[in-house]
CSV table of C-alpha atoms in Angstrom, one decimal:
chain,number,residue,atom,x,y,z
G,197,MET,CA,8.3,39.5,24.4
G,198,SER,CA,6.4,38.7,21.3
G,199,GLU,CA,3.9,36.4,21.8
G,200,PRO,CA,4.5,32.4,20.2
G,201,VAL,CA,3.6,31.6,16.6
G,202,VAL,CA,1.8,28.4,18.2
G,203,HIS,CA,0.9,27.8,21.7
G,204,ILE,CA,-0.5,24.2,22.0
G,205,THR,CA,-2.2,23.4,25.7
G,206,ASN,CA,-3.6,20.2,26.7
G,207,LEU,CA,-3.6,18.8,23.2
G,208,HIS,CA,-5.5,15.2,23.0
G,209,LEU,CA,-5.9,13.0,20.1
G,210,ARG,CA,-7.8,9.7,19.7
G,211,TYR,CA,-7.5,7.9,16.0
G,212,HIS,CA,-9.9,5.1,15.5
G,213,HIS,CA,-10.3,4.1,19.1
G,214,LYS,CA,-6.8,4.8,20.1
G,215,THR,CA,-5.2,7.7,21.9
G,216,VAL,CA,-2.4,9.0,20.1
G,217,LEU,CA,-1.3,12.2,21.9
G,218,GLN,CA,-2.3,12.6,25.5
G,219,ASP,CA,-2.1,16.3,27.1
G,220,LEU,CA,0.7,17.2,24.9
G,221,ASN,CA,1.9,20.9,25.1
G,222,TRP,CA,4.2,22.5,22.7
G,223,THR,CA,5.4,26.3,22.1
G,224,ILE,CA,6.8,27.2,18.9
G,225,ASN,CA,8.4,30.8,19.4
G,226,ARG,CA,9.1,33.3,16.7
G,227,GLY,CA,12.6,32.3,15.0
G,228,GLU,CA,12.2,28.4,16.0
G,229,ASN,CA,12.7,25.8,13.4
G,230,TRP,CA,11.8,22.6,14.8
G,231,LEU,CA,13.0,18.5,14.0
G,232,LEU,CA,10.4,16.3,15.5
G,233,ARG,CA,11.5,12.9,15.9
G,234,GLY,CA,9.7,9.7,17.5
G,235,SER,CA,9.1,6.0,16.8
G,236,SER,CA,6.3,5.1,14.2
G,237,GLY,CA,3.1,5.5,15.1
G,238,SER,CA,4.0,8.1,18.2
G,239,GLY,CA,1.8,10.8,16.9
G,240,LYS,CA,4.4,13.4,14.8
G,241,THR,CA,2.2,13.3,12.0
G,242,SER,CA,-1.2,14.0,14.2
G,243,VAL,CA,0.5,16.8,15.7
G,244,ALA,CA,1.1,18.8,12.5
G,245,LYS,CA,-2.1,17.7,11.2
G,246,ALA,CA,-4.1,19.3,14.5
G,247,ILE,CA,-2.1,22.5,13.9
G,248,ALA,CA,-3.2,22.9,10.2
G,249,GLY,CA,-6.5,22.3,11.5
G,250,LEU,CA,-6.6,18.9,9.0
G,251,VAL,CA,-8.0,16.5,12.3
G,252,LYS,CA,-10.2,16.6,15.3
G,253,PHE,CA,-8.8,17.3,18.5
G,254,GLU,CA,-9.4,18.1,22.0
G,255,GLY,CA,-7.5,21.2,23.7
G,256,ASP,CA,-6.2,24.4,22.4
G,257,ILE,CA,-4.1,25.6,19.6
G,258,ASP,CA,-3.5,28.9,19.4
G,259,ILE,CA,-1.8,30.3,16.3
G,260,ASN,CA,-0.8,34.1,15.7
G,261,PHE,CA,0.4,35.2,12.4
G,262,ASP,CA,2.3,38.2,11.8
G,263,LEU,CA,-0.4,40.1,9.6
G,264,HIS,CA,2.5,42.4,8.5
G,265,SER,CA,4.4,40.0,6.9
G,266,SER,CA,4.4,39.3,3.3
G,267,LEU,CA,4.5,35.6,3.4
G,268,ALA,CA,1.0,33.8,3.5
G,269,PRO,CA,-0.8,33.6,7.1
G,270,VAL,CA,-1.0,30.0,7.0
G,271,ALA,CA,-0.2,26.6,8.5
G,272,HIS,CA,0.7,24.8,6.0
G,273,TYR,CA,0.9,20.7,6.0
G,274,VAL,CA,2.9,19.1,3.5
G,275,ALA,CA,2.4,15.4,3.8
G,276,ASN,CA,4.8,12.1,3.3
G,277,TRP,CA,3.6,11.6,-0.5
G,278,TYR,CA,2.2,13.2,-3.5
G,279,GLN,CA,-1.6,12.8,-4.0
G,280,PHE,CA,-2.8,14.1,-7.4
G,281,LYS,CA,-5.8,13.6,-9.9
G,282,ASP,CA,-6.6,13.2,-13.1
G,283,LEU,CA,-8.1,15.5,-15.5
G,284,GLU,CA,-11.5,14.4,-14.5
G,285,GLY,CA,-10.9,14.6,-10.8
G,286,GLN,CA,-10.2,11.0,-10.3
G,287,SER,CA,-7.4,9.5,-8.5
G,288,ASN,CA,-8.3,5.4,-8.4
G,289,PHE,CA,-5.2,4.4,-10.5
G,290,TYR,CA,-3.9,1.2,-10.7
G,291,TYR,CA,-0.1,0.1,-10.4
G,292,GLN,CA,0.4,-0.4,-14.0
G,293,GLN,CA,-1.4,2.5,-15.3
G,294,ARG,CA,1.9,4.7,-15.7
G,295,TYR,CA,3.0,2.9,-18.6
G,296,ASN,CA,-0.5,3.0,-20.2
G,297,LYS,CA,-0.6,5.4,-23.4
G,298,GLN,CA,-4.1,6.4,-22.6
G,299,ALA,CA,-3.5,7.3,-19.2
G,300,GLU,CA,-1.0,9.8,-20.3
G,301,GLU,CA,-3.7,11.7,-22.2
G,302,THR,CA,-5.9,12.0,-19.3
G,303,THR,CA,-3.3,13.2,-16.8
G,304,ALA,CA,-2.0,16.9,-16.4
G,305,THR,CA,1.7,17.4,-16.9
G,306,VAL,CA,4.3,18.6,-14.5
G,307,ARG,CA,3.7,22.6,-16.0
G,308,ALA,CA,0.2,22.2,-16.3
G,309,GLU,CA,-0.2,21.3,-12.7
G,310,LEU,CA,2.3,24.0,-11.3
G,311,GLU,CA,0.7,26.5,-13.6
G,312,ASN,CA,-3.1,25.5,-12.0
G,313,TYR,CA,-1.3,25.6,-8.5
G,314,GLY,CA,0.5,29.2,-9.2
G,315,LYS,CA,-3.2,30.3,-10.4
G,316,ASN,CA,-5.1,28.9,-7.5
G,317,TYR,CA,-2.5,30.9,-4.9
G,318,HIS,CA,-1.6,34.0,-7.3
G,319,LEU,CA,2.2,33.1,-7.5
G,320,ASP,CA,4.7,33.9,-10.0
G,321,PHE,CA,5.3,31.1,-12.4
G,322,ALA,CA,9.3,32.4,-12.3
G,323,GLU,CA,9.8,31.1,-9.1
G,324,ALA,CA,8.3,27.6,-9.7
G,325,GLU,CA,10.6,27.4,-12.6
G,326,ARG,CA,13.6,28.4,-10.3
G,327,LEU,CA,12.6,25.8,-8.0
G,328,VAL,CA,12.2,23.2,-10.2
G,329,THR,CA,15.9,23.9,-11.6
G,330,ALA,CA,17.3,24.2,-8.1
G,331,LEU,CA,16.1,20.5,-7.6
G,332,GLY,CA,16.8,18.8,-10.8
G,333,PHE,CA,13.7,18.5,-12.2
G,334,SER,CA,13.6,20.7,-15.4
G,335,ASP,CA,13.9,17.9,-17.6
G,336,LEU,CA,10.2,16.1,-16.5
G,337,ILE,CA,8.5,19.6,-16.6
G,338,ASP,CA,6.6,18.5,-19.7
G,339,SER,CA,6.0,14.7,-18.2
G,340,THR,CA,2.7,13.7,-17.2
G,341,LEU,CA,2.3,13.3,-13.5
G,342,ILE,CA,1.5,9.4,-13.8
G,343,GLN,CA,5.1,9.0,-15.4
G,344,LEU,CA,7.3,10.1,-12.4
G,345,SER,CA,8.8,8.1,-9.9
G,346,SER,CA,8.2,8.4,-6.2
G,347,GLY,CA,11.3,10.7,-6.3
G,348,GLU,CA,10.2,12.8,-8.7
G,349,HIS,CA,6.6,12.9,-7.0
G,350,LYS,CA,8.7,14.5,-4.0
G,351,LYS,CA,10.2,16.9,-5.9
G,352,LEU,CA,7.0,18.2,-7.3
G,353,GLN,CA,5.3,18.3,-4.1
G,354,LEU,CA,8.6,20.0,-2.5
G,355,VAL,CA,8.2,23.0,-5.2
G,356,GLU,CA,4.8,23.7,-4.6
G,357,ALA,CA,5.7,23.8,-1.0
G,358,LEU,CA,8.6,26.4,-1.2
G,359,TRP,CA,6.8,28.3,-3.9
G,360,PHE,CA,3.6,28.9,-1.6
G,361,ARG,CA,5.9,30.4,1.2
G,362,PRO,CA,3.8,30.0,4.2
G,363,GLN,CA,4.6,31.5,7.5
G,364,LEU,CA,4.5,28.0,9.2
G,365,LEU,CA,5.5,25.2,6.7
G,366,MET,CA,5.6,21.7,8.2
G,367,MET,CA,6.8,18.8,6.3
G,368,ASP,CA,6.2,15.3,7.0
G,369,GLN,CA,9.0,13.0,5.4
G,370,PRO,CA,10.6,15.7,3.2
G,371,TYR,CA,13.4,13.4,2.2
G,372,ASN,CA,11.4,10.5,0.7
G,373,GLY,CA,12.6,9.2,-2.4
G,374,LEU,CA,15.5,11.5,-2.7
G,375,ASP,CA,18.9,10.8,-3.5
G,376,LYS,CA,21.7,12.3,-1.5
G,377,LEU,CA,22.3,15.2,-4.2
G,378,SER,CA,18.8,16.1,-4.1
G,379,ARG,CA,18.5,16.4,-0.2
G,380,GLN,CA,21.6,18.6,-0.1
G,381,HIS,CA,19.5,20.9,-2.9
G,382,LEU,CA,16.5,20.6,-0.6
G,383,ASN,CA,18.1,21.9,2.7
G,384,SER,CA,19.6,24.8,0.6
G,385,LEU,CA,16.2,25.8,-0.2
G,386,LEU,CA,14.9,25.0,3.4
G,387,GLU,CA,17.7,27.6,4.4
G,388,GLU,CA,16.6,30.3,1.8
G,389,ILE,CA,13.2,30.3,3.1
G,390,SER,CA,13.7,30.3,7.0
G,391,ALA,CA,16.2,33.2,6.2
G,392,ALA,CA,13.1,34.9,4.3
G,393,GLY,CA,11.0,34.6,7.6
G,394,THR,CA,9.4,30.9,7.0
G,395,GLN,CA,9.1,29.1,10.2
G,396,LEU,CA,9.5,25.1,9.5
G,397,VAL,CA,8.9,22.2,11.4
G,398,LEU,CA,10.2,19.2,9.7
G,399,ILE,CA,9.1,15.8,10.8
G,400,SER,CA,11.9,13.1,9.9
G,401,ASN,CA,14.4,11.0,11.8
G,402,ASP,CA,17.2,11.8,9.1
G,403,LYS,CA,20.3,13.1,10.3
G,404,ASP,CA,21.5,15.5,7.4
G,405,LEU,CA,19.2,18.7,8.4
G,406,PRO,CA,19.1,22.2,7.0
G,407,SER,CA,21.4,24.3,9.5
G,408,CYS,CA,18.7,26.8,10.3
G,409,ILE,CA,16.8,24.1,12.7
G,410,ASN,CA,17.5,25.2,16.0
G,411,ARG,CA,15.2,23.3,18.3
G,412,PHE,CA,14.6,19.4,18.8
G,413,ALA,CA,12.0,17.4,19.9
G,414,GLU,CA,10.4,14.0,20.3
G,415,ILE,CA,6.8,12.6,20.8
G,416,LYS,CA,6.8,9.4,23.4
G,417,GLY,CA,3.7,8.3,25.3
G,418,GLY,CA,1.9,10.7,23.6
G,419,GLN,CA,3.7,13.7,24.7
G,420,LEU,CA,6.5,16.1,23.5
G,421,HIS,CA,9.7,16.2,24.9
G,422,GLU,CA,12.4,18.7,23.9
G,423,THR,CA,15.8,17.1,23.1
G,424,ASP,CA,18.9,18.0,22.0
G,425,ALA,CA,20.4,18.0,18.4
G,426,GLY,CA,22.5,14.8,19.3
G,427,HIS,CA,19.0,13.0,20.9
G,428,THR,CA,18.1,9.6,19.2
G,429,ALA,CA,14.4,8.9,19.4
G,430,HIS,CA,13.4,6.0,21.9
G,431,PHE,CA,12.9,2.8,20.2
G,432,GLN,CA,11.4,-0.6,21.5
G,433,GLU,CA,13.5,-3.8,20.9
G,434,GLU,CA,12.1,-6.0,18.7
G,435,GLU,CA,11.6,-9.9,19.2
G,436,ASN,CA,13.4,-12.5,17.1
G,437,ARG,CA,11.4,-14.8,15.9
G,438,PRO,CA,12.0,-18.1,14.0
G,439,VAL,CA,11.3,-17.8,10.2
G,440,PRO,CA,8.2,-20.1,9.3
G,441,GLU,CA,8.9,-23.5,8.1
G,442,PHE,CA,7.3,-22.7,5.1
G,443,LEU,CA,10.2,-20.5,4.3
G,444,SER,CA,13.1,-22.1,5.4
G,445,GLU,CA,14.0,-24.2,2.4
G,446,GLY,CA,14.6,-21.9,-0.9
G,447,PRO,CA,12.6,-21.4,-3.8
G,448,ILE,CA,13.5,-23.6,-6.9
G,449,SER,CA,14.7,-21.9,-9.7
G,450,LEU,CA,14.8,-24.0,-12.9
G,451,ALA,CA,17.4,-21.2,-14.9
G,452,ASP,CA,20.5,-20.3,-13.8
G,453,SER,CA,19.8,-16.5,-15.2
G,454,ILE,CA,16.9,-15.0,-13.6
G,455,VAL,CA,17.0,-11.7,-15.4
G,456,LYS,CA,19.2,-10.9,-18.7
G,457,MET,CA,19.1,-7.9,-20.6
G,458,ASN,CA,21.1,-7.4,-23.8
G,459,ASN,CA,21.3,-4.2,-25.3
G,460,VAL,CA,17.9,-3.0,-23.8
G,461,ASN,CA,16.7,0.9,-25.0
G,462,ILE,CA,13.4,2.2,-23.9
G,463,SER,CA,12.1,6.0,-25.0
G,464,TYR,CA,9.1,8.0,-24.6
G,465,GLY,CA,8.9,10.0,-27.7
G,466,ASP,CA,12.1,11.6,-28.3
G,467,LYS,CA,13.5,11.1,-25.0
G,468,GLN,CA,15.6,7.7,-24.2
G,469,VAL,CA,15.0,6.8,-20.6
G,470,LEU,CA,17.3,3.6,-21.0
G,471,LYS,CA,20.3,3.5,-23.1
G,472,ASN,CA,22.1,-0.1,-24.3
G,473,ILE,CA,21.5,-1.7,-20.9
G,474,ASN,CA,23.7,-4.9,-20.6
G,475,TRP,CA,22.7,-6.7,-17.4
G,476,GLU,CA,22.5,-10.4,-15.9
G,477,VAL,CA,21.0,-11.0,-12.5
G,478,LYS,CA,21.8,-15.0,-11.7
G,479,ALA,CA,19.9,-17.2,-9.5
G,480,GLY,CA,20.8,-16.6,-5.8
G,481,GLU,CA,22.5,-13.3,-6.3
G,482,LYS,CA,21.9,-10.3,-4.1
G,483,TRP,CA,21.8,-6.9,-6.2
G,484,LEU,CA,21.5,-3.1,-5.1
G,485,LEU,CA,20.2,-1.0,-7.7
G,486,GLN,CA,21.1,2.6,-7.5
G,487,GLY,CA,21.3,5.9,-9.3
G,488,HIS,CA,20.2,9.3,-8.8
G,489,ASN,CA,16.5,10.5,-9.2
G,490,GLY,CA,15.7,10.1,-12.9
G,491,SER,CA,18.4,7.8,-13.8
G,492,GLY,CA,15.9,5.4,-14.9
G,493,LYS,CA,15.8,3.1,-12.3
G,494,SER,CA,11.9,2.4,-12.0
G,495,THR,CA,11.6,1.9,-15.6
G,496,LEU,CA,14.2,-1.2,-15.5
G,497,LEU,CA,12.2,-2.3,-12.3
G,498,SER,CA,9.2,-2.2,-14.2
G,499,LEU,CA,10.6,-4.3,-17.4
G,500,ILE,CA,11.4,-6.9,-14.8
G,501,THR,CA,8.0,-6.7,-13.3
G,502,GLY,CA,6.2,-7.4,-16.6
G,503,ASP,CA,4.7,-4.0,-16.1
G,504,HIS,CA,6.2,-2.2,-18.9
G,505,PRO,CA,5.0,-2.8,-22.6
G,506,GLN,CA,8.4,-1.9,-24.5
G,507,ALA,CA,9.8,-5.2,-22.8
G,508,TYR,CA,8.6,-7.2,-25.7
G,509,ALA,CA,10.5,-4.9,-28.3
G,510,ASN,CA,13.7,-6.0,-26.7
G,511,ASP,CA,16.2,-8.7,-26.1
G,512,PHE,CA,15.3,-9.5,-22.4
G,513,SER,CA,14.6,-13.0,-20.6
G,514,LEU,CA,13.3,-13.4,-17.5
G,515,PHE,CA,13.6,-16.7,-15.8
G,516,GLY,CA,15.5,-18.4,-18.9
G,517,HIS,CA,12.7,-17.4,-21.2
G,518,ARG,CA,12.7,-14.4,-23.7
G,519,ARG,CA,9.6,-11.8,-22.9
G,520,GLY,CA,7.1,-12.3,-25.5
G,521,SER,CA,7.7,-16.3,-26.1
G,522,GLY,CA,4.2,-16.9,-24.7
G,523,GLU,CA,4.0,-16.1,-20.7
G,524,SER,CA,1.6,-13.8,-19.2
G,525,ILE,CA,2.1,-11.2,-16.8
G,526,TRP,CA,0.7,-13.2,-14.4
G,527,ASP,CA,3.1,-16.1,-15.1
G,528,ILE,CA,6.1,-13.7,-14.4
G,529,LYS,CA,4.6,-12.3,-11.2
G,530,LYS,CA,3.9,-15.7,-9.7
G,531,ARG,CA,7.5,-16.1,-9.5
G,532,MET,CA,8.6,-12.6,-7.9
G,533,GLY,CA,7.5,-10.2,-5.0
G,534,LEU,CA,7.9,-6.5,-5.2
G,535,ILE,CA,7.5,-4.0,-2.5
G,536,SER,CA,8.1,-0.4,-4.2
G,537,PRO,CA,6.1,3.3,-3.1
G,538,GLU,CA,4.0,3.1,-6.3
G,539,LEU,CA,2.4,-0.2,-5.3
G,540,GLN,CA,1.4,1.2,-1.9
G,541,TRP,CA,0.0,4.3,-3.1
G,542,TYR,CA,-2.4,2.3,-5.3
G,543,PHE,CA,-3.2,-0.4,-3.2
G,544,ASP,CA,-7.0,-1.4,-2.0
G,545,PRO,CA,-7.1,1.5,1.1
G,546,SER,CA,-10.1,-1.1,2.5
G,547,ALA,CA,-7.8,-4.1,2.8
G,548,THR,CA,-7.0,-5.2,6.6
G,549,VAL,CA,-3.3,-6.1,7.1
G,550,LYS,CA,-4.5,-10.1,7.0
G,551,GLN,CA,-6.4,-9.5,3.5
G,552,SER,CA,-3.4,-7.3,2.2
G,553,ILE,CA,-0.6,-10.3,3.2
G,554,ILE,CA,-2.9,-13.0,1.5
G,555,SER,CA,-3.2,-11.1,-1.6
G,556,GLY,CA,0.3,-11.8,-2.1
G,557,PHE,CA,-0.9,-15.2,-3.2
G,558,PHE,CA,-2.6,-13.8,-6.2
G,559,ASP,CA,-0.7,-10.3,-6.9
G,560,SER,CA,-3.7,-8.4,-6.7
G,561,SER,CA,-3.8,-5.0,-4.6
G,562,GLY,CA,-6.1,-6.2,-2.1
G,563,LEU,CA,-7.6,-9.3,-1.6
G,564,PHE,CA,-10.6,-10.5,-4.1
G,565,ARG,CA,-10.6,-13.9,-4.0
G,566,GLN,CA,-11.0,-16.8,-1.3
G,567,PRO,CA,-7.7,-18.3,0.0
G,568,ASN,CA,-7.8,-21.9,0.8
G,569,TYR,CA,-7.0,-23.3,4.1
G,570,THR,CA,-3.0,-23.7,3.7
G,571,GLN,CA,-2.7,-20.0,2.5
G,572,GLN,CA,-4.7,-18.8,5.6
G,573,MET,CA,-2.5,-20.8,7.8
G,574,GLN,CA,0.9,-19.4,6.4
G,575,ALA,CA,-0.6,-15.9,6.6
G,576,ASN,CA,-1.2,-16.6,10.2
G,577,GLU,CA,2.5,-17.6,10.5
G,578,LEU,CA,3.7,-14.8,8.9
G,579,ILE,CA,1.7,-12.4,10.9
G,580,GLY,CA,3.1,-13.9,13.9
G,581,TYR,CA,6.6,-13.5,12.6
G,582,PHE,CA,6.6,-9.9,11.7
G,583,GLY,CA,5.0,-9.0,15.1
G,584,LEU,CA,1.4,-7.9,13.7
G,585,LYS,CA,-1.0,-9.9,15.4
G,586,GLU,CA,-2.7,-7.1,17.0
G,587,TYR,CA,-3.0,-5.1,13.7
G,588,GLN,CA,-4.4,-8.3,11.4
G,589,ASP,CA,-7.9,-6.6,11.2
G,590,THR,CA,-6.7,-3.2,10.9
G,591,LEU,CA,-6.6,-1.3,7.5
G,592,MET,CA,-3.7,-1.1,6.1
G,593,ASN,CA,-3.3,2.8,5.6
G,594,GLN,CA,-4.0,3.0,9.1
G,595,LEU,CA,-1.1,1.2,10.2
G,596,PRO,CA,2.1,3.1,11.4
G,597,LEU,CA,4.6,3.7,8.6
G,598,GLY,CA,7.2,1.0,9.9
G,599,LYS,CA,4.3,-1.6,10.4
G,600,GLN,CA,3.1,-0.9,6.9
G,601,ARG,CA,6.3,-1.8,5.5
G,602,LEU,CA,6.5,-5.3,7.3
G,603,ALA,CA,2.8,-6.3,6.4
G,604,PHE,CA,4.2,-5.3,2.9
G,605,LEU,CA,7.0,-7.3,3.1
G,606,ALA,CA,5.1,-10.1,4.4
G,607,ARG,CA,2.6,-9.9,1.5
G,608,THR,CA,5.8,-9.9,-0.8
G,609,ILE,CA,7.7,-13.0,0.7
G,610,ILE,CA,4.3,-15.0,1.5
G,611,LYS,CA,4.6,-17.2,-1.8
G,612,ASN,CA,8.3,-18.0,-1.4
G,613,PRO,CA,9.4,-16.2,-4.4
G,614,GLU,CA,12.2,-16.8,-6.6
G,615,LEU,CA,12.9,-13.1,-7.2
G,616,LEU,CA,12.4,-10.5,-4.6
G,617,ILE,CA,12.5,-6.9,-5.4
G,618,LEU,CA,12.6,-4.3,-3.0
G,619,ASP,CA,12.1,-0.4,-4.5
G,620,GLU,CA,13.5,1.7,-1.7
G,621,PRO,CA,11.6,-0.3,1.2
G,622,CYS,CA,13.0,1.9,3.7
G,623,GLN,CA,11.5,5.2,2.4
G,624,GLY,CA,10.5,7.4,5.5
G,625,LEU,CA,11.6,5.0,8.4
G,626,ASP,CA,13.9,5.8,10.9
G,627,GLN,CA,17.4,4.2,11.5
G,628,HIS,CA,16.1,1.2,13.8
G,629,GLN,CA,13.0,0.6,11.8
G,630,ALA,CA,15.2,0.2,8.6
G,631,GLN,CA,17.6,-1.8,10.2
G,632,HIS,CA,15.0,-4.2,11.8
G,633,PHE,CA,13.5,-4.4,8.2
G,634,ASN,CA,16.6,-5.2,6.7
G,635,GLU,CA,17.9,-7.6,9.0
G,636,LEU,CA,14.6,-9.8,8.2
G,637,VAL,CA,15.5,-9.1,4.9
G,638,ASP,CA,18.7,-10.9,5.0
G,639,GLU,CA,17.1,-13.7,7.4
G,640,LEU,CA,14.4,-14.4,4.5
G,641,CYS,CA,16.9,-14.5,1.6
G,642,SER,CA,19.3,-16.6,3.4
G,643,ASN,CA,17.5,-19.6,1.8
G,644,GLY,CA,18.7,-18.8,-1.8
G,645,THR,CA,16.3,-16.1,-2.9
G,646,THR,CA,17.4,-13.7,-5.4
G,647,LEU,CA,17.2,-10.0,-4.2
G,648,ILE,CA,17.3,-6.8,-6.5
G,649,TYR,CA,17.2,-4.0,-3.9
G,650,VAL,CA,16.6,-0.2,-4.6
G,651,GLY,CA,18.1,2.2,-1.7
G,652,HIS,CA,20.1,5.6,-1.7
G,653,PHE,CA,22.0,5.0,1.4
G,654,GLU,CA,24.5,2.3,2.4
G,655,SER,CA,23.6,2.8,5.8
G,656,GLN,CA,20.2,1.4,5.4
G,657,LEU,CA,20.7,-1.8,3.4
G,658,PRO,CA,20.7,-5.3,4.0
G,659,ALA,CA,24.0,-7.2,4.8
G,660,CYS,CA,23.5,-9.7,2.2
G,661,ILE,CA,24.1,-7.5,-0.8
G,662,GLU,CA,26.9,-8.9,-3.0
G,663,LYS,CA,27.0,-6.7,-6.3
G,664,ARG,CA,25.9,-2.9,-7.2
G,665,ILE,CA,24.6,-1.6,-10.6
G,666,LEU,CA,24.6,2.3,-11.0
G,667,LEU,CA,22.7,4.1,-13.3
G,668,GLU,CA,23.1,7.6,-14.6
G,669,ASN,CA,21.1,9.3,-17.2
G,670,GLY,CA,19.6,5.9,-18.2
G,671,GLU,CA,22.8,4.4,-18.9
G,672,VAL,CA,25.1,1.6,-17.0
G,673,LYS,CA,27.9,3.5,-15.4
G,674,SER,CA,29.2,0.8,-13.3
G,675,VAL,CA,28.7,-2.8,-12.3
G,676,GLU,CA,30.5,-4.0,-9.0
G,677,THR,CA,31.0,-6.7,-6.7
G,678,ILE,CA,30.6,-5.6,-2.7
G,679,LEU,CA,31.2,-9.0,-1.3
G,680,GLU,CA,32.0,-12.4,-2.7
G,681,SER,CA,29.4,-15.0,-2.0
G,682,ILE,CA,30.5,-17.6,0.7
């Protein structure tokens, strides 16, 4: 009998004075491909990072690579989002920078990033090009990294991981930001590398998995428990709390139309990203914005949030006023709240949960002003409403993902905005977390708040959604009513 690839004995790991893993044991035998489930903060990521040698731990982890294999003798961990640097090695980007022409000149293109990656690991670039094509990413190969959306960053991260072909590949939330078709393509590629000898550990609560996954486990109470394929991770029931009184009355909208676009076009050089977009969002409406990766959703939202400079060159109105008629970007932002993957990437890592929530009053990526008494009291109410009291002094980037999203929702809603924009807010959340999050959205929007919600999957949407706009290749493919307002 051959020795196991990974043998873990009595793994103990603490993270910021909290025990995450307690005497965990796990054996990964040759030919096994695992799915690792668990609630947010249960320790899934910590186990993978420990195997990859990226965190300190107590206990024993023995890894036995096949020295006769052509695959890299590496336990390779792929994080849940792609982190990149500019040409000077800096990574302190800010949210609006992706629309800054100068920033494009200081960040590498996708092609250059891949060429550098291939050079470092002595890989054949032709294989990278094949993977780029397979993931539907080839038309962006000459785009700069800062121009990419969250789903496009994920595809680049996946291309590099699949191209590397390690003996053990551990992927944390590999489906984040991917549309349904891209997920299918990824599963085909995972089955391909598995057949070639790479063993997989996928950290995910998704149901659509590659057929090569043949072992299942859940981390609960700091230990690993093997389960069957149909097992659902254990979740604690969420406590229902009354909505804070200051949010019970709807925001006052002075215009019937919140967003109005007439034949809007956006181009980058010779590439047209949005083509003749006509769309009106009226006060109080709840919209779903959908489209495949690269369809133009992120660019469309950047016009609404005031971050895209080409808004001024189009017939486009917000809150009843034509863009460019004298309002500042801050005049716009104080009337809306936003959650997006990009905002989370660029958020101040030194901000605590409470500071982050209060920063929503000032539309800043961190708290750089002293709040008044009323603002502090409203933040306290929201912290209680979202069940975050025990985390209020914790740094945002130290929170489990599910708690992070609740804190960002609190930050987004704190000023009772007229327009709430939620761009894939459930990305990376399990079904239970997504359901809880969307139930909160339904409750918070019941006061008449206008909502634009971006989500790929109908199973992870708020019940209040009334209408849908679908983009395809930068054009409006369809607009439809999902349900009639009551």
